[in-house]
């Protein structure tokens, strides 16, 4: 129903948790190289449990090749530098959510590809550096699912 793109993820358990989330929400996960780990990493496997076989996920050499092959309605970039909250956006089937790496977020050259109104943030207290990547993905995906009446989920 939704696409999740992780741009250069670095921490295996985060990606494992997001893989598990994707499997349980009928979302598709796209990983953009370089990855900061091997897909056979034990902590990735532990976090993802046995959901790897049930998840739709793909590994792409770069963001452009990813965007060329997936059917998307809108692409949203999640960044703490955005002015608009994710909760002030109406999400539709086939929307895509782009998240940056755990240590550096989305680089400027990626953010420049996204329309200003599609750059979203998750509200945090002033002075906070960031939320955990897998928590951030879960927050946004479940809001998108809620807005779409949890279509295709029990």
mmCIF file of C-alpha atoms in Angstrom:
data_model
loop_
_atom_site.group_PDB
_atom_site.id
_atom_site.type_symbol
_atom_site.label_atom_id
_atom_site.label_comp_id
_atom_site.label_asym_id
_atom_site.label_seq_id
_atom_site.Cartn_x
_atom_site.Cartn_y
_atom_site.Cartn_z
ATOM 1 C CA UNK A 1 0.000 0.000 0.000
ATOM 2 C CA UNK A 2 2.845 2.415 0.881
ATOM 3 C CA UNK A 3 6.517 2.558 -0.031
ATOM 4 C CA UNK A 4 9.247 3.153 2.532
ATOM 5 C CA UNK A 5 12.649 4.238 1.248
ATOM 6 C CA UNK A 6 15.684 4.160 3.520
ATOM 7 C CA UNK A 7 18.527 6.200 2.061
ATOM 8 C CA UNK A 8 21.866 4.692 3.143
ATOM 9 C CA UNK A 9 20.686 3.031 6.377
ATOM 10 C CA UNK A 10 23.527 2.298 8.783
ATOM 11 C CA UNK A 11 22.189 0.421 11.818
ATOM 12 C CA UNK A 12 21.086 -3.191 11.204
ATOM 13 C CA UNK A 13 18.485 -3.475 13.999
ATOM 14 C CA UNK A 14 16.687 -0.366 12.733
ATOM 15 C CA UNK A 15 16.434 -1.830 9.247
ATOM 16 C CA UNK A 16 15.326 -5.165 10.714
ATOM 17 C CA UNK A 17 12.568 -3.468 12.690
ATOM 18 C CA UNK A 18 11.456 -1.544 9.595
ATOM 19 C CA UNK A 19 11.496 -4.739 7.520
ATOM 20 C CA UNK A 20 9.210 -6.307 10.117
ATOM 21 C CA UNK A 21 6.981 -3.201 10.070
ATOM 22 C CA UNK A 22 6.770 -3.349 6.266
ATOM 23 C CA UNK A 23 5.727 -7.010 6.356
ATOM 24 C CA UNK A 24 3.035 -6.294 8.954
ATOM 25 C CA UNK A 25 1.603 -3.243 7.187
ATOM 26 C CA UNK A 26 1.643 -4.474 3.592
ATOM 27 C CA UNK A 27 4.225 -1.800 2.764
ATOM 28 C CA UNK A 28 7.198 -2.168 0.447
ATOM 29 C CA UNK A 29 10.673 -1.394 1.747
ATOM 30 C CA UNK A 30 13.359 0.009 -0.536
ATOM 31 C CA UNK A 31 16.963 0.228 0.643
ATOM 32 C CA UNK A 32 19.317 2.604 -1.152
ATOM 33 C CA UNK A 33 23.013 1.691 -1.246
ATOM 34 C CA UNK A 34 25.452 1.978 0.271
ATOM 35 C CA UNK A 35 24.152 0.067 3.255
ATOM 36 C CA UNK A 36 26.107 0.253 6.492
ATOM 37 C CA UNK A 37 25.804 -3.508 7.000
ATOM 38 C CA UNK A 38 25.431 -6.862 5.291
ATOM 39 C CA UNK A 39 21.878 -8.163 4.853
ATOM 40 C CA UNK A 40 22.931 -11.342 6.688
ATOM 41 C CA UNK A 41 23.890 -9.363 9.806
ATOM 42 C CA UNK A 42 22.742 -11.187 12.953
ATOM 43 C CA UNK A 43 21.235 -8.111 14.629
ATOM 44 C CA UNK A 44 19.266 -7.315 11.456
ATOM 45 C CA UNK A 45 17.945 -10.877 11.406
ATOM 46 C CA UNK A 46 17.094 -10.764 15.114
ATOM 47 C CA UNK A 47 15.180 -7.479 14.809
ATOM 48 C CA UNK A 48 13.402 -8.589 11.641
ATOM 49 C CA UNK A 49 12.687 -12.012 13.113
ATOM 50 C CA UNK A 50 11.324 -14.301 10.412
ATOM 51 C CA UNK A 51 9.529 -11.517 8.523
ATOM 52 C CA UNK A 52 12.209 -11.151 5.837
ATOM 53 C CA UNK A 53 10.528 -13.898 3.819
ATOM 54 C CA UNK A 54 7.137 -12.147 4.098
ATOM 55 C CA UNK A 55 8.278 -8.604 3.358
ATOM 56 C CA UNK A 56 8.394 -6.943 -0.023
ATOM 57 C CA UNK A 57 11.807 -5.338 -0.058
ATOM 58 C CA UNK A 58 14.320 -4.300 -2.664
ATOM 59 C CA UNK A 59 17.874 -3.024 -2.659
ATOM 60 C CA UNK A 60 18.719 -0.290 -5.172
ATOM 61 C CA UNK A 61 22.044 1.143 -6.300
ATOM 62 C CA UNK A 62 20.768 4.717 -6.049
ATOM 63 C CA UNK A 63 17.623 6.737 -5.398
ATOM 64 C CA UNK A 64 16.936 7.538 -9.059
ATOM 65 C CA UNK A 65 16.910 3.874 -10.085
ATOM 66 C CA UNK A 66 14.519 3.180 -7.210
ATOM 67 C CA UNK A 67 12.130 5.961 -8.177
ATOM 68 C CA UNK A 68 12.222 4.876 -11.825
ATOM 69 C CA UNK A 69 10.716 1.473 -11.086
ATOM 70 C CA UNK A 70 8.194 2.026 -8.312
ATOM 71 C CA UNK A 71 4.674 3.274 -8.804
ATOM 72 C CA UNK A 72 4.186 6.210 -6.466
ATOM 73 C CA UNK A 73 1.491 8.774 -5.972
ATOM 74 C CA UNK A 74 3.569 11.318 -4.007
ATOM 75 C CA UNK A 75 6.993 11.142 -2.424
ATOM 76 C CA UNK A 76 7.487 12.667 1.020
ATOM 77 C CA UNK A 77 10.870 13.286 2.622
ATOM 78 C CA UNK A 78 11.029 13.182 6.406
ATOM 79 C CA UNK A 79 13.498 15.702 7.783
ATOM 80 C CA UNK A 80 13.822 17.686 10.983
ATOM 81 C CA UNK A 81 14.471 20.756 8.817
ATOM 82 C CA UNK A 82 10.951 20.778 7.322
ATOM 83 C CA UNK A 83 8.353 23.283 8.475
ATOM 84 C CA UNK A 84 5.304 21.087 7.859
ATOM 85 C CA UNK A 85 4.259 18.332 10.254
ATOM 86 C CA UNK A 86 3.469 14.896 8.876
ATOM 87 C CA UNK A 87 0.124 15.123 10.686
ATOM 88 C CA UNK A 88 -0.957 18.032 8.456
ATOM 89 C CA UNK A 89 -0.755 15.954 5.297
ATOM 90 C CA UNK A 90 -3.352 13.747 3.594
ATOM 91 C CA UNK A 91 -1.735 10.500 2.510
ATOM 92 C CA UNK A 92 -3.003 8.279 -0.291
ATOM 93 C CA UNK A 93 -2.355 4.743 -1.472
ATOM 94 C CA UNK A 94 1.033 4.369 -3.177
ATOM 95 C CA UNK A 95 2.556 7.351 -1.403
ATOM 96 C CA UNK A 96 6.238 6.976 -0.690
ATOM 97 C CA UNK A 97 8.110 7.988 2.465
ATOM 98 C CA UNK A 98 11.821 8.741 2.232
ATOM 99 C CA UNK A 99 14.032 8.607 5.337
ATOM 100 C CA UNK A 100 17.735 9.375 5.653
ATOM 101 C CA UNK A 101 20.515 7.573 7.447
ATOM 102 C CA UNK A 102 20.632 7.464 11.205
ATOM 103 C CA UNK A 103 23.697 9.695 11.569
ATOM 104 C CA UNK A 104 23.240 12.277 8.835
ATOM 105 C CA UNK A 105 19.639 12.233 7.616
ATOM 106 C CA UNK A 106 18.903 13.078 3.996
ATOM 107 C CA UNK A 107 21.631 14.918 2.087
ATOM 108 C CA UNK A 108 20.886 18.232 0.372
ATOM 109 C CA UNK A 109 21.096 16.752 -3.129
ATOM 110 C CA UNK A 110 18.263 14.367 -2.213
ATOM 111 C CA UNK A 111 16.130 17.011 -0.479
ATOM 112 C CA UNK A 112 16.398 19.226 -3.583
ATOM 113 C CA UNK A 113 14.501 16.549 -5.547
ATOM 114 C CA UNK A 114 11.482 16.817 -3.224
ATOM 115 C CA UNK A 115 8.792 19.488 -3.482
ATOM 116 C CA UNK A 116 8.874 21.906 -0.542
ATOM 117 C CA UNK A 117 5.331 20.987 0.513
ATOM 118 C CA UNK A 118 6.347 17.303 0.586
ATOM 119 C CA UNK A 119 9.138 17.809 3.109
ATOM 120 C CA UNK A 120 7.706 16.739 6.449
ATOM 121 C CA UNK A 121 8.832 16.628 10.049
ATOM 122 C CA UNK A 122 7.799 14.754 13.160
ATOM 123 C CA UNK A 123 7.372 17.271 16.003
ATOM 124 C CA UNK A 124 9.914 17.041 18.825
ATOM 125 C CA UNK A 125 10.878 19.210 21.766
ATOM 126 C CA UNK A 126 13.172 22.138 21.015
ATOM 127 C CA UNK A 127 16.829 21.165 21.032
ATOM 128 C CA UNK A 128 16.176 17.485 20.360
ATOM 129 C CA UNK A 129 18.495 16.038 17.735
ATOM 130 C CA UNK A 130 16.412 13.164 16.396
ATOM 131 C CA UNK A 131 14.077 10.248 16.965
ATOM 132 C CA UNK A 132 15.039 6.645 16.327
ATOM 133 C CA UNK A 133 14.705 5.806 12.626
ATOM 134 C CA UNK A 134 12.491 2.744 13.062
ATOM 135 C CA UNK A 135 10.216 4.649 15.454
ATOM 136 C CA UNK A 136 9.944 7.513 12.963
ATOM 137 C CA UNK A 137 8.988 5.174 10.138
ATOM 138 C CA UNK A 138 6.349 3.509 12.335
ATOM 139 C CA UNK A 139 4.843 6.863 13.342
ATOM 140 C CA UNK A 140 4.410 7.996 9.744
ATOM 141 C CA UNK A 141 3.296 4.655 8.278
ATOM 142 C CA UNK A 142 0.619 4.159 10.911
ATOM 143 C CA UNK A 143 -0.672 7.694 10.395
ATOM 144 C CA UNK A 144 -0.916 7.019 6.654
ATOM 145 C CA UNK A 145 -2.683 3.723 7.343
ATOM 146 C CA UNK A 146 -5.066 5.379 9.804
ATOM 147 C CA UNK A 147 -5.989 7.994 7.221
ATOM 148 C CA UNK A 148 -6.774 5.189 4.780
ATOM 149 C CA UNK A 149 -8.928 3.247 7.276
ATOM 150 C CA UNK A 150 -6.212 0.601 7.722
ATOM 151 C CA UNK A 151 -7.141 -0.766 4.301
ATOM 152 C CA UNK A 152 -6.234 -4.446 3.853
ATOM 153 C CA UNK A 153 -5.287 -4.839 7.524
ATOM 154 C CA UNK A 154 -7.222 -6.679 10.241
#
